[in-house]
Amino acid sequence: MDQGRAQSSSATPAKITAPRLPKVYPRTRLFRELDRARRHPVVWIAAPAGYGKTTLVASYLKTRKLPTFWYQLDEGDADIATYFYYLGLAAKQAAPRVRWSLPAFTPEYFAGLPVFARRYFEQMATHLPAGTVAVLDNYQDVPPEALLHEVIH
C-alpha cells in the first residue's frame, strides 16, 4: 500500500499524508456503498493486503472532495504519546487556519487515558471542518498490546 504514498517533507510527514494516486478507475458501485455507509459514525473497511482498500478510500475522498485527514498507523503507534503527537499534526494539517492548542500526552495522563482521549477528540472535533473524514490506514499494523486499542474503543 505504500507504493503510492507521497514523499515526506519536514513539514508534512508521510505518516499523515494521503497517498498520491495514479489514474484510478472510479469504482462507482463501491463509492455508492461508501456514501450509504457514511450515515454511520464509523466505517470499517477490511480485506486482505493488496485488495485496494487504500486506493478505494483515497479515490473516493478525492472524487467526493471531502475534508479529510489521513493517518498511517504502524508499530510506532504502540507508543500512545507518538499517536497523539501525529494525530495532532494531522488535525492541524486538515484545518491549517485554526489556532490549535491540543494537549501533549505526557506520563501523568496514563492513569486517566480514556478521559484524556475523550477530551482530546472532543476538542479536535470542534476545530475540524464539518464532515471531516478521519482515515486510520493500516490499523492492523498496531501491535495487539498497544494502548491505542483502548483509545480507539
Tab-separated table of N, CA and C in Angstrom:
chain	number	residue	atom	x	y	z
A	1	MET	N	0.798	-1.196	0.000
A	1	MET	CA	0.000	0.000	0.000
A	1	MET	C	0.845	1.267	0.000
A	2	ASP	N	2.106	1.169	0.360
A	2	ASP	CA	2.924	2.361	0.477
A	2	ASP	C	3.499	2.834	-0.847
A	3	GLN	N	3.333	2.096	-1.932
A	3	GLN	CA	3.926	2.485	-3.196
A	3	GLN	C	3.423	3.838	-3.673
A	4	GLY	N	2.174	4.157	-3.407
A	4	GLY	CA	1.618	5.429	-3.838
A	4	GLY	C	1.742	6.519	-2.807
A	5	ARG	N	2.379	6.230	-1.680
A	5	ARG	CA	2.473	7.183	-0.586
A	5	ARG	C	3.326	8.377	-1.017
A	6	ALA	N	2.883	9.557	-0.693
A	6	ALA	CA	3.617	10.772	-1.029
A	6	ALA	C	4.932	10.811	-0.268
A	7	GLN	N	5.908	11.436	-0.867
A	7	GLN	CA	7.183	11.619	-0.193
A	7	GLN	C	6.990	12.570	0.969
A	8	SER	N	7.693	12.283	2.055
A	8	SER	CA	7.528	13.141	3.221
A	8	SER	C	8.438	14.353	3.108
A	9	SER	N	8.079	15.376	3.827
A	9	SER	CA	8.923	16.551	3.976
A	9	SER	C	8.940	16.857	5.454
A	10	SER	N	9.777	17.804	5.843
A	10	SER	CA	9.834	18.115	7.267
A	10	SER	C	8.519	18.709	7.749
A	11	ALA	N	7.771	19.353	6.854
A	11	ALA	CA	6.511	19.969	7.255
A	11	ALA	C	5.360	18.964	7.257
A	12	THR	N	5.419	17.974	6.387
A	12	THR	CA	4.320	17.026	6.277
A	12	THR	C	4.876	15.607	6.220
A	13	PRO	N	4.962	14.945	7.364
A	13	PRO	CA	5.471	13.576	7.361
A	13	PRO	C	4.557	12.644	6.567
A	14	ALA	N	5.150	11.619	5.950
A	14	ALA	CA	4.370	10.648	5.178
A	14	ALA	C	3.295	10.000	6.035
A	15	LYS	N	3.530	9.927	7.337
A	15	LYS	CA	2.589	9.306	8.263
A	15	LYS	C	1.208	9.974	8.222
A	16	ILE	N	1.167	11.243	7.891
A	16	ILE	CA	-0.109	11.975	7.892
A	16	ILE	C	-0.435	12.538	6.507
A	17	THR	N	0.113	11.910	5.476
A	17	THR	CA	-0.118	12.357	4.109
A	17	THR	C	-0.907	11.300	3.350
A	18	ALA	N	-1.998	11.709	2.752
A	18	ALA	CA	-2.778	10.773	1.935
A	18	ALA	C	-1.933	10.322	0.759
A	19	PRO	N	-2.145	9.106	0.288
A	19	PRO	CA	-1.359	8.624	-0.845
A	19	PRO	C	-1.668	9.396	-2.116
A	20	ARG	N	-0.650	9.574	-2.939
A	20	ARG	CA	-0.846	10.142	-4.274
A	20	ARG	C	-1.205	8.992	-5.188
A	21	LEU	N	-2.278	9.154	-5.894
A	21	LEU	CA	-2.765	8.065	-6.728
A	21	LEU	C	-2.434	8.291	-8.196
A	22	PRO	N	-2.127	7.203	-8.888
A	22	PRO	CA	-2.070	7.315	-10.344
A	22	PRO	C	-3.510	7.426	-10.845
A	23	LYS	N	-3.699	7.451	-12.130
A	23	LYS	CA	-5.064	7.460	-12.656
A	23	LYS	C	-5.731	6.154	-12.224
A	24	VAL	N	-6.858	6.284	-11.544
A	24	VAL	CA	-7.544	5.137	-10.965
A	24	VAL	C	-8.937	5.037	-11.565
A	25	TYR	N	-9.338	3.812	-11.887
A	25	TYR	CA	-10.687	3.585	-12.381
A	25	TYR	C	-11.671	3.878	-11.250
A	26	PRO	N	-12.641	4.769	-11.466
A	26	PRO	CA	-13.600	5.094	-10.403
A	26	PRO	C	-14.542	3.915	-10.132
A	27	ARG	N	-14.543	3.440	-8.936
A	27	ARG	CA	-15.384	2.300	-8.568
A	27	ARG	C	-16.722	2.831	-8.045
A	28	THR	N	-17.566	3.213	-8.989
A	28	THR	CA	-18.807	3.912	-8.651
A	28	THR	C	-19.726	3.099	-7.750
A	29	ARG	N	-19.800	1.774	-7.962
A	29	ARG	CA	-20.656	0.963	-7.096
A	29	ARG	C	-20.146	1.001	-5.662
A	30	LEU	N	-18.843	0.884	-5.479
A	30	LEU	CA	-18.284	0.947	-4.125
A	30	LEU	C	-18.398	2.359	-3.552
A	31	PHE	N	-18.294	3.371	-4.409
A	31	PHE	CA	-18.481	4.747	-3.933
A	31	PHE	C	-19.890	4.923	-3.372
A	32	ARG	N	-20.882	4.363	-4.068
A	32	ARG	CA	-22.259	4.448	-3.572
A	32	ARG	C	-22.388	3.725	-2.228
A	33	GLU	N	-21.732	2.577	-2.093
A	33	GLU	CA	-21.748	1.850	-0.817
A	33	GLU	C	-21.118	2.701	0.294
A	34	LEU	N	-20.040	3.379	-0.014
A	34	LEU	CA	-19.408	4.250	0.989
A	34	LEU	C	-20.302	5.441	1.321
A	35	ASP	N	-20.988	5.983	0.322
A	35	ASP	CA	-21.938	7.070	0.592
A	35	ASP	C	-22.987	6.617	1.606
A	36	ARG	N	-23.509	5.407	1.408
A	36	ARG	CA	-24.513	4.873	2.354
A	36	ARG	C	-23.889	4.605	3.721
A	37	ALA	N	-22.701	4.057	3.731
A	37	ALA	CA	-22.034	3.715	4.995
A	37	ALA	C	-21.702	4.957	5.815
A	38	ARG	N	-21.467	6.083	5.156
A	38	ARG	CA	-21.108	7.317	5.872
A	38	ARG	C	-22.246	7.862	6.721
A	39	ARG	N	-23.404	7.281	6.641
A	39	ARG	CA	-24.506	7.683	7.532
A	39	ARG	C	-24.203	7.259	8.968
A	40	HIS	N	-23.257	6.359	9.126
A	40	HIS	CA	-22.838	5.872	10.437
A	40	HIS	C	-21.575	6.625	10.873
A	41	PRO	N	-21.332	6.711	12.182
A	41	PRO	CA	-20.168	7.484	12.638
A	41	PRO	C	-18.823	6.839	12.296
A	42	VAL	N	-18.802	5.516	12.096
A	42	VAL	CA	-17.551	4.823	11.784
A	42	VAL	C	-17.803	3.864	10.633
A	43	VAL	N	-16.876	3.855	9.688
A	43	VAL	CA	-16.911	2.907	8.584
A	43	VAL	C	-15.607	2.120	8.651
A	44	TRP	N	-15.710	0.819	8.734
A	44	TRP	CA	-14.542	-0.051	8.810
A	44	TRP	C	-14.446	-0.818	7.506
A	45	ILE	N	-13.302	-0.732	6.842
A	45	ILE	CA	-13.092	-1.452	5.595
A	45	ILE	C	-12.010	-2.491	5.852
A	46	ALA	N	-12.343	-3.737	5.621
A	46	ALA	CA	-11.392	-4.821	5.861
A	46	ALA	C	-11.324	-5.723	4.639
A	47	ALA	N	-10.103	-6.084	4.287
A	47	ALA	CA	-9.846	-7.026	3.205
A	47	ALA	C	-8.372	-7.401	3.297
A	48	PRO	N	-7.976	-8.481	2.666
A	48	PRO	CA	-6.566	-8.855	2.689
A	48	PRO	C	-5.678	-7.788	2.041
A	49	ALA	N	-4.400	-7.843	2.378
A	49	ALA	CA	-3.429	-6.910	1.799
A	49	ALA	C	-3.462	-6.995	0.275
A	50	GLY	N	-3.364	-5.835	-0.354
A	50	GLY	CA	-3.314	-5.797	-1.807
A	50	GLY	C	-4.654	-5.739	-2.513
A	51	TYR	N	-5.738	-5.724	-1.770
A	51	TYR	CA	-7.071	-5.698	-2.382
A	51	TYR	C	-7.521	-4.289	-2.777
A	52	GLY	N	-6.764	-3.269	-2.421
A	52	GLY	CA	-7.084	-1.920	-2.877
A	52	GLY	C	-7.874	-1.069	-1.902
A	53	LYS	N	-7.815	-1.383	-0.621
A	53	LYS	CA	-8.570	-0.599	0.376
A	53	LYS	C	-8.107	0.861	0.388
A	54	THR	N	-6.797	1.072	0.445
A	54	THR	CA	-6.257	2.432	0.494
A	54	THR	C	-6.603	3.188	-0.781
A	55	THR	N	-6.441	2.534	-1.925
A	55	THR	CA	-6.763	3.178	-3.202
A	55	THR	C	-8.242	3.523	-3.278
A	56	LEU	N	-9.090	2.609	-2.837
A	56	LEU	CA	-10.531	2.874	-2.833
A	56	LEU	C	-10.852	4.108	-1.995
A	57	VAL	N	-10.370	4.138	-0.779
A	57	VAL	CA	-10.700	5.243	0.123
A	57	VAL	C	-10.116	6.554	-0.397
A	58	ALA	N	-8.867	6.546	-0.810
A	58	ALA	CA	-8.242	7.782	-1.299
A	58	ALA	C	-8.951	8.309	-2.541
A	59	SER	N	-9.317	7.414	-3.461
A	59	SER	CA	-10.004	7.877	-4.677
A	59	SER	C	-11.419	8.345	-4.364
A	60	TYR	N	-12.086	7.685	-3.431
A	60	TYR	CA	-13.430	8.104	-3.014
A	60	TYR	C	-13.387	9.517	-2.411
A	61	LEU	N	-12.469	9.732	-1.487
A	61	LEU	CA	-12.381	11.033	-0.824
A	61	LEU	C	-12.025	12.142	-1.812
A	62	LYS	N	-11.146	11.828	-2.747
A	62	LYS	CA	-10.765	12.815	-3.764
A	62	LYS	C	-11.948	13.121	-4.684
A	63	THR	N	-12.654	12.079	-5.124
A	63	THR	CA	-13.801	12.256	-6.016
A	63	THR	C	-14.913	13.049	-5.337
A	64	ARG	N	-15.177	12.740	-4.078
A	64	ARG	CA	-16.248	13.410	-3.341
A	64	ARG	C	-15.822	14.755	-2.752
A	65	LYS	N	-14.513	15.054	-2.858
A	65	LYS	CA	-13.963	16.328	-2.343
A	65	LYS	C	-14.327	16.547	-0.873
A	66	LEU	N	-14.154	15.510	-0.080
A	66	LEU	CA	-14.489	15.577	1.337
A	66	LEU	C	-13.298	16.077	2.147
A	67	PRO	N	-13.567	16.906	3.166
A	67	PRO	CA	-12.464	17.306	4.048
A	67	PRO	C	-11.954	16.064	4.773
A	68	THR	N	-10.659	15.904	4.795
A	68	THR	CA	-10.074	14.653	5.264
A	68	THR	C	-8.796	14.889	6.031
A	69	PHE	N	-8.536	14.019	6.992
A	69	PHE	CA	-7.153	13.874	7.422
A	69	PHE	C	-6.796	12.415	7.453
A	70	TRP	N	-5.575	12.145	7.032
A	70	TRP	CA	-5.089	10.792	6.822
A	70	TRP	C	-4.044	10.491	7.880
A	71	TYR	N	-4.138	9.319	8.473
A	71	TYR	CA	-3.157	8.897	9.474
A	71	TYR	C	-2.740	7.467	9.152
A	72	GLN	N	-1.464	7.287	8.853
A	72	GLN	CA	-0.897	5.987	8.517
A	72	GLN	C	-0.390	5.332	9.797
A	73	LEU	N	-1.146	4.376	10.315
A	73	LEU	CA	-0.759	3.690	11.546
A	73	LEU	C	0.360	2.685	11.279
A	74	ASP	N	1.192	2.471	12.309
A	74	ASP	CA	2.241	1.461	12.227
A	74	ASP	C	2.617	1.025	13.635
A	75	GLU	N	3.650	0.206	13.752
A	75	GLU	CA	4.059	-0.327	15.050
A	75	GLU	C	4.421	0.786	16.036
A	76	GLY	N	4.907	1.905	15.539
A	76	GLY	CA	5.291	3.024	16.399
A	76	GLY	C	4.128	3.608	17.181
A	77	ASP	N	2.916	3.352	16.724
A	77	ASP	CA	1.745	3.877	17.420
A	77	ASP	C	1.404	3.075	18.669
A	78	ALA	N	2.213	2.056	18.958
A	78	ALA	CA	2.087	1.375	20.253
A	78	ALA	C	2.454	2.351	21.367
A	79	ASP	N	3.285	3.336	21.038
A	79	ASP	CA	3.596	4.422	21.972
A	79	ASP	C	2.480	5.452	21.834
A	80	ILE	N	1.623	5.530	22.822
A	80	ILE	CA	0.423	6.363	22.730
A	80	ILE	C	0.757	7.850	22.600
A	81	ALA	N	1.879	8.279	23.172
A	81	ALA	CA	2.288	9.680	23.027
A	81	ALA	C	2.611	9.987	21.562
A	82	THR	N	3.227	9.038	20.875
A	82	THR	CA	3.515	9.205	19.446
A	82	THR	C	2.225	9.346	18.664
A	83	TYR	N	1.254	8.508	18.980
A	83	TYR	CA	-0.036	8.572	18.298
A	83	TYR	C	-0.675	9.950	18.454
A	84	PHE	N	-0.765	10.427	19.683
A	84	PHE	CA	-1.405	11.728	19.895
A	84	PHE	C	-0.607	12.862	19.251
A	85	TYR	N	0.706	12.753	19.233
A	85	TYR	CA	1.532	13.781	18.589
A	85	TYR	C	1.192	13.876	17.102
A	86	TYR	N	1.257	12.738	16.406
A	86	TYR	CA	0.996	12.754	14.967
A	86	TYR	C	-0.475	13.014	14.649
A	87	LEU	N	-1.366	12.578	15.508
A	87	LEU	CA	-2.775	12.873	15.307
A	87	LEU	C	-3.002	14.385	15.362
A	88	GLY	N	-2.358	15.044	16.288
A	88	GLY	CA	-2.445	16.499	16.372
A	88	GLY	C	-1.917	17.171	15.113
A	89	LEU	N	-0.800	16.671	14.581
A	89	LEU	CA	-0.271	17.223	13.327
A	89	LEU	C	-1.256	17.020	12.179
A	90	ALA	N	-1.870	15.837	12.136
A	90	ALA	CA	-2.843	15.555	11.071
A	90	ALA	C	-4.038	16.495	11.171
A	91	ALA	N	-4.523	16.717	12.376
A	91	ALA	CA	-5.668	17.610	12.567
A	91	ALA	C	-5.297	19.041	12.178
A	92	LYS	N	-4.127	19.476	12.563
A	92	LYS	CA	-3.686	20.837	12.205
A	92	LYS	C	-3.543	20.985	10.698
A	93	GLN	N	-3.084	19.943	10.043
A	93	GLN	CA	-2.965	19.970	8.588
A	93	GLN	C	-4.341	20.043	7.934
A	94	ALA	N	-5.338	19.389	8.541
A	94	ALA	CA	-6.694	19.387	7.993
A	94	ALA	C	-7.390	20.737	8.158
A	95	ALA	N	-6.979	21.502	9.154
A	95	ALA	CA	-7.577	22.817	9.402
A	95	ALA	C	-6.450	23.808	9.712
A	96	PRO	N	-5.663	24.173	8.701
A	96	PRO	CA	-4.471	24.989	8.938
A	96	PRO	C	-4.745	26.418	9.406
A	97	ARG	N	-5.947	26.919	9.174
A	97	ARG	CA	-6.240	28.304	9.564
A	97	ARG	C	-6.721	28.428	11.002
A	98	VAL	N	-6.914	27.277	11.661
A	98	VAL	CA	-7.415	27.270	13.033
A	98	VAL	C	-6.241	27.324	13.999
A	99	ARG	N	-6.396	28.104	15.060
A	99	ARG	CA	-5.387	28.112	16.119
A	99	ARG	C	-5.647	26.924	17.023
A	100	TRP	N	-4.727	25.992	17.042
A	100	TRP	CA	-4.871	24.762	17.785
A	100	TRP	C	-4.121	24.829	19.099
A	101	SER	N	-4.667	24.175	20.093
A	101	SER	CA	-3.966	24.032	21.366
A	101	SER	C	-4.275	22.657	21.958
A	102	LEU	N	-4.086	21.623	21.142
A	102	LEU	CA	-4.317	20.272	21.619
A	102	LEU	C	-3.237	19.906	22.628
A	103	PRO	N	-3.614	19.262	23.716
A	103	PRO	CA	-2.625	18.951	24.753
A	103	PRO	C	-1.671	17.842	24.307
A	104	ALA	N	-0.455	17.902	24.813
A	104	ALA	CA	0.511	16.829	24.587
A	104	ALA	C	0.211	15.719	25.588
A	105	PHE	N	0.350	14.480	25.148
A	105	PHE	CA	0.148	13.362	26.061
A	105	PHE	C	1.446	13.150	26.832
A	106	THR	N	1.392	13.377	28.111
A	106	THR	CA	2.557	13.228	28.981
A	106	THR	C	2.278	12.137	30.014
A	107	PRO	N	3.318	11.630	30.687
A	107	PRO	CA	3.151	10.475	31.582
A	107	PRO	C	2.044	10.605	32.625
A	108	GLU	N	1.781	11.803	33.114
A	108	GLU	CA	0.751	11.928	34.152
A	108	GLU	C	-0.652	11.585	33.642
A	109	TYR	N	-0.832	11.522	32.320
A	109	TYR	CA	-2.148	11.193	31.763
A	109	TYR	C	-2.402	9.690	31.629
A	110	PHE	N	-1.388	8.849	31.837
A	110	PHE	CA	-1.578	7.404	31.680
A	110	PHE	C	-2.728	6.864	32.522
A	111	ALA	N	-2.817	7.293	33.747
A	111	ALA	CA	-3.860	6.768	34.647
A	111	ALA	C	-5.262	7.120	34.163
A	112	GLY	N	-5.394	8.241	33.489
A	112	GLY	CA	-6.711	8.679	33.011
A	112	GLY	C	-6.789	8.693	31.496
A	113	LEU	N	-6.184	7.702	30.850
A	113	LEU	CA	-6.130	7.675	29.386
A	113	LEU	C	-7.504	7.813	28.717
A	114	PRO	N	-8.537	7.085	29.143
A	114	PRO	CA	-9.834	7.241	28.466
A	114	PRO	C	-10.389	8.669	28.550
A	115	VAL	N	-10.206	9.308	29.691
A	115	VAL	CA	-10.694	10.686	29.856
A	115	VAL	C	-9.877	11.629	28.979
A	116	PHE	N	-8.542	11.477	28.996
A	116	PHE	CA	-7.688	12.314	28.152
A	116	PHE	C	-8.101	12.165	26.691
A	117	ALA	N	-8.268	10.913	26.232
A	117	ALA	CA	-8.599	10.659	24.828
A	117	ALA	C	-9.938	11.288	24.458
A	118	ARG	N	-10.936	11.101	25.302
A	118	ARG	CA	-12.260	11.665	25.021
A	118	ARG	C	-12.184	13.184	24.878
A	119	ARG	N	-11.512	13.832	25.814
A	119	ARG	CA	-11.399	15.302	25.752
A	119	ARG	C	-10.573	15.756	24.550
A	120	TYR	N	-9.528	15.023	24.243
A	120	TYR	CA	-8.683	15.335	23.085
A	120	TYR	C	-9.519	15.287	21.806
A	121	PHE	N	-10.270	14.181	21.635
A	121	PHE	CA	-11.087	14.032	20.430
A	121	PHE	C	-12.203	15.065	20.369
A	122	GLU	N	-12.807	15.375	21.498
A	122	GLU	CA	-13.854	16.399	21.520
A	122	GLU	C	-13.290	17.747	21.096
A	123	GLN	N	-12.140	18.111	21.642
A	123	GLN	CA	-11.520	19.387	21.294
A	123	GLN	C	-11.112	19.400	19.822
A	124	MET	N	-10.553	18.299	19.352
A	124	MET	CA	-10.142	18.211	17.958
A	124	MET	C	-11.356	18.352	17.036
A	125	ALA	N	-12.444	17.678	17.368
A	125	ALA	CA	-13.640	17.704	16.525
A	125	ALA	C	-14.257	19.090	16.426
A	126	THR	N	-14.152	19.899	17.477
A	126	THR	CA	-14.738	21.237	17.425
A	126	THR	C	-13.986	22.162	16.472
A	127	HIS	N	-12.746	21.815	16.118
A	127	HIS	CA	-11.943	22.679	15.257
A	127	HIS	C	-11.851	22.203	13.810
A	128	LEU	N	-12.248	20.980	13.561
A	128	LEU	CA	-12.171	20.457	12.193
A	128	LEU	C	-13.391	20.907	11.392
A	129	PRO	N	-13.228	21.065	10.078
A	129	PRO	CA	-14.388	21.414	9.254
A	129	PRO	C	-15.490	20.362	9.394
A	130	ALA	N	-16.723	20.785	9.331
A	130	ALA	CA	-17.861	19.850	9.429
A	130	ALA	C	-17.723	18.767	8.368
A	131	GLY	N	-17.997	17.549	8.767
A	131	GLY	CA	-17.953	16.435	7.830
A	131	GLY	C	-16.568	15.882	7.546
A	132	THR	N	-15.570	16.316	8.295
A	132	THR	CA	-14.215	15.823	8.060
A	132	THR	C	-14.156	14.316	8.256
A	133	VAL	N	-13.504	13.645	7.333
A	133	VAL	CA	-13.323	12.201	7.396
A	133	VAL	C	-11.915	11.928	7.917
A	134	ALA	N	-11.835	11.162	8.987
A	134	ALA	CA	-10.546	10.745	9.538
A	134	ALA	C	-10.255	9.340	9.045
A	135	VAL	N	-9.132	9.174	8.373
A	135	VAL	CA	-8.736	7.861	7.866
A	135	VAL	C	-7.606	7.337	8.734
A	136	LEU	N	-7.823	6.179	9.335
A	136	LEU	CA	-6.783	5.486	10.095
A	136	LEU	C	-6.389	4.278	9.254
A	137	ASP	N	-5.367	4.458	8.438
A	137	ASP	CA	-4.955	3.441	7.481
A	137	ASP	C	-4.008	2.439	8.144
A	138	ASN	N	-4.164	1.177	7.809
A	138	ASN	CA	-3.311	0.081	8.286
A	138	ASN	C	-3.390	-0.152	9.786
A	139	TYR	N	-4.582	-0.076	10.307
A	139	TYR	CA	-4.801	-0.325	11.745
A	139	TYR	C	-4.254	-1.684	12.162
A	140	GLN	N	-4.259	-2.636	11.250
A	140	GLN	CA	-3.797	-3.985	11.576
A	140	GLN	C	-2.312	-4.024	11.939
A	141	ASP	N	-1.560	-2.976	11.630
A	141	ASP	CA	-0.132	-2.941	11.938
A	141	ASP	C	0.167	-2.535	13.375
A	142	VAL	N	-0.846	-2.093	14.104
A	142	VAL	CA	-0.660	-1.709	15.506
A	142	VAL	C	-0.590	-2.998	16.330
A	143	PRO	N	0.452	-3.150	17.161
A	143	PRO	CA	0.575	-4.377	17.957
A	143	PRO	C	-0.642	-4.609	18.854
A	144	PRO	N	-1.017	-5.858	19.067
A	144	PRO	CA	-2.213	-6.183	19.852
A	144	PRO	C	-2.204	-5.614	21.268
A	145	GLU	N	-1.041	-5.467	21.880
A	145	GLU	CA	-0.963	-4.991	23.261
A	145	GLU	C	-0.949	-3.453	23.367
A	146	ALA	N	-1.002	-2.750	22.259
A	146	ALA	CA	-0.900	-1.280	22.257
A	146	ALA	C	-2.095	-0.624	22.957
A	147	LEU	N	-1.808	0.432	23.705
A	147	LEU	CA	-2.866	1.217	24.348
A	147	LEU	C	-3.792	1.901	23.340
A	148	LEU	N	-3.328	2.014	22.119
A	148	LEU	CA	-4.137	2.656	21.081
A	148	LEU	C	-5.502	1.980	20.949
A	149	HIS	N	-5.563	0.680	21.129
A	149	HIS	CA	-6.857	-0.025	21.010
A	149	HIS	C	-7.848	0.472	22.065
A	150	GLU	N	-7.345	0.754	23.249
A	150	GLU	CA	-8.211	1.312	24.312
A	150	GLU	C	-8.695	2.705	23.915
A	151	VAL	N	-7.808	3.490	23.321
A	151	VAL	CA	-8.152	4.848	22.898
A	151	VAL	C	-9.205	4.816	21.797
A	152	ILE	N	-9.027	3.946	20.817
A	152	ILE	CA	-9.979	3.855	19.703
A	152	ILE	C	-11.333	3.371	20.213
A	153	HIS	N	-11.324	2.459	21.159
A	153	HIS	CA	-12.577	1.950	21.735
A	153	HIS	C	-13.326	3.080	22.418
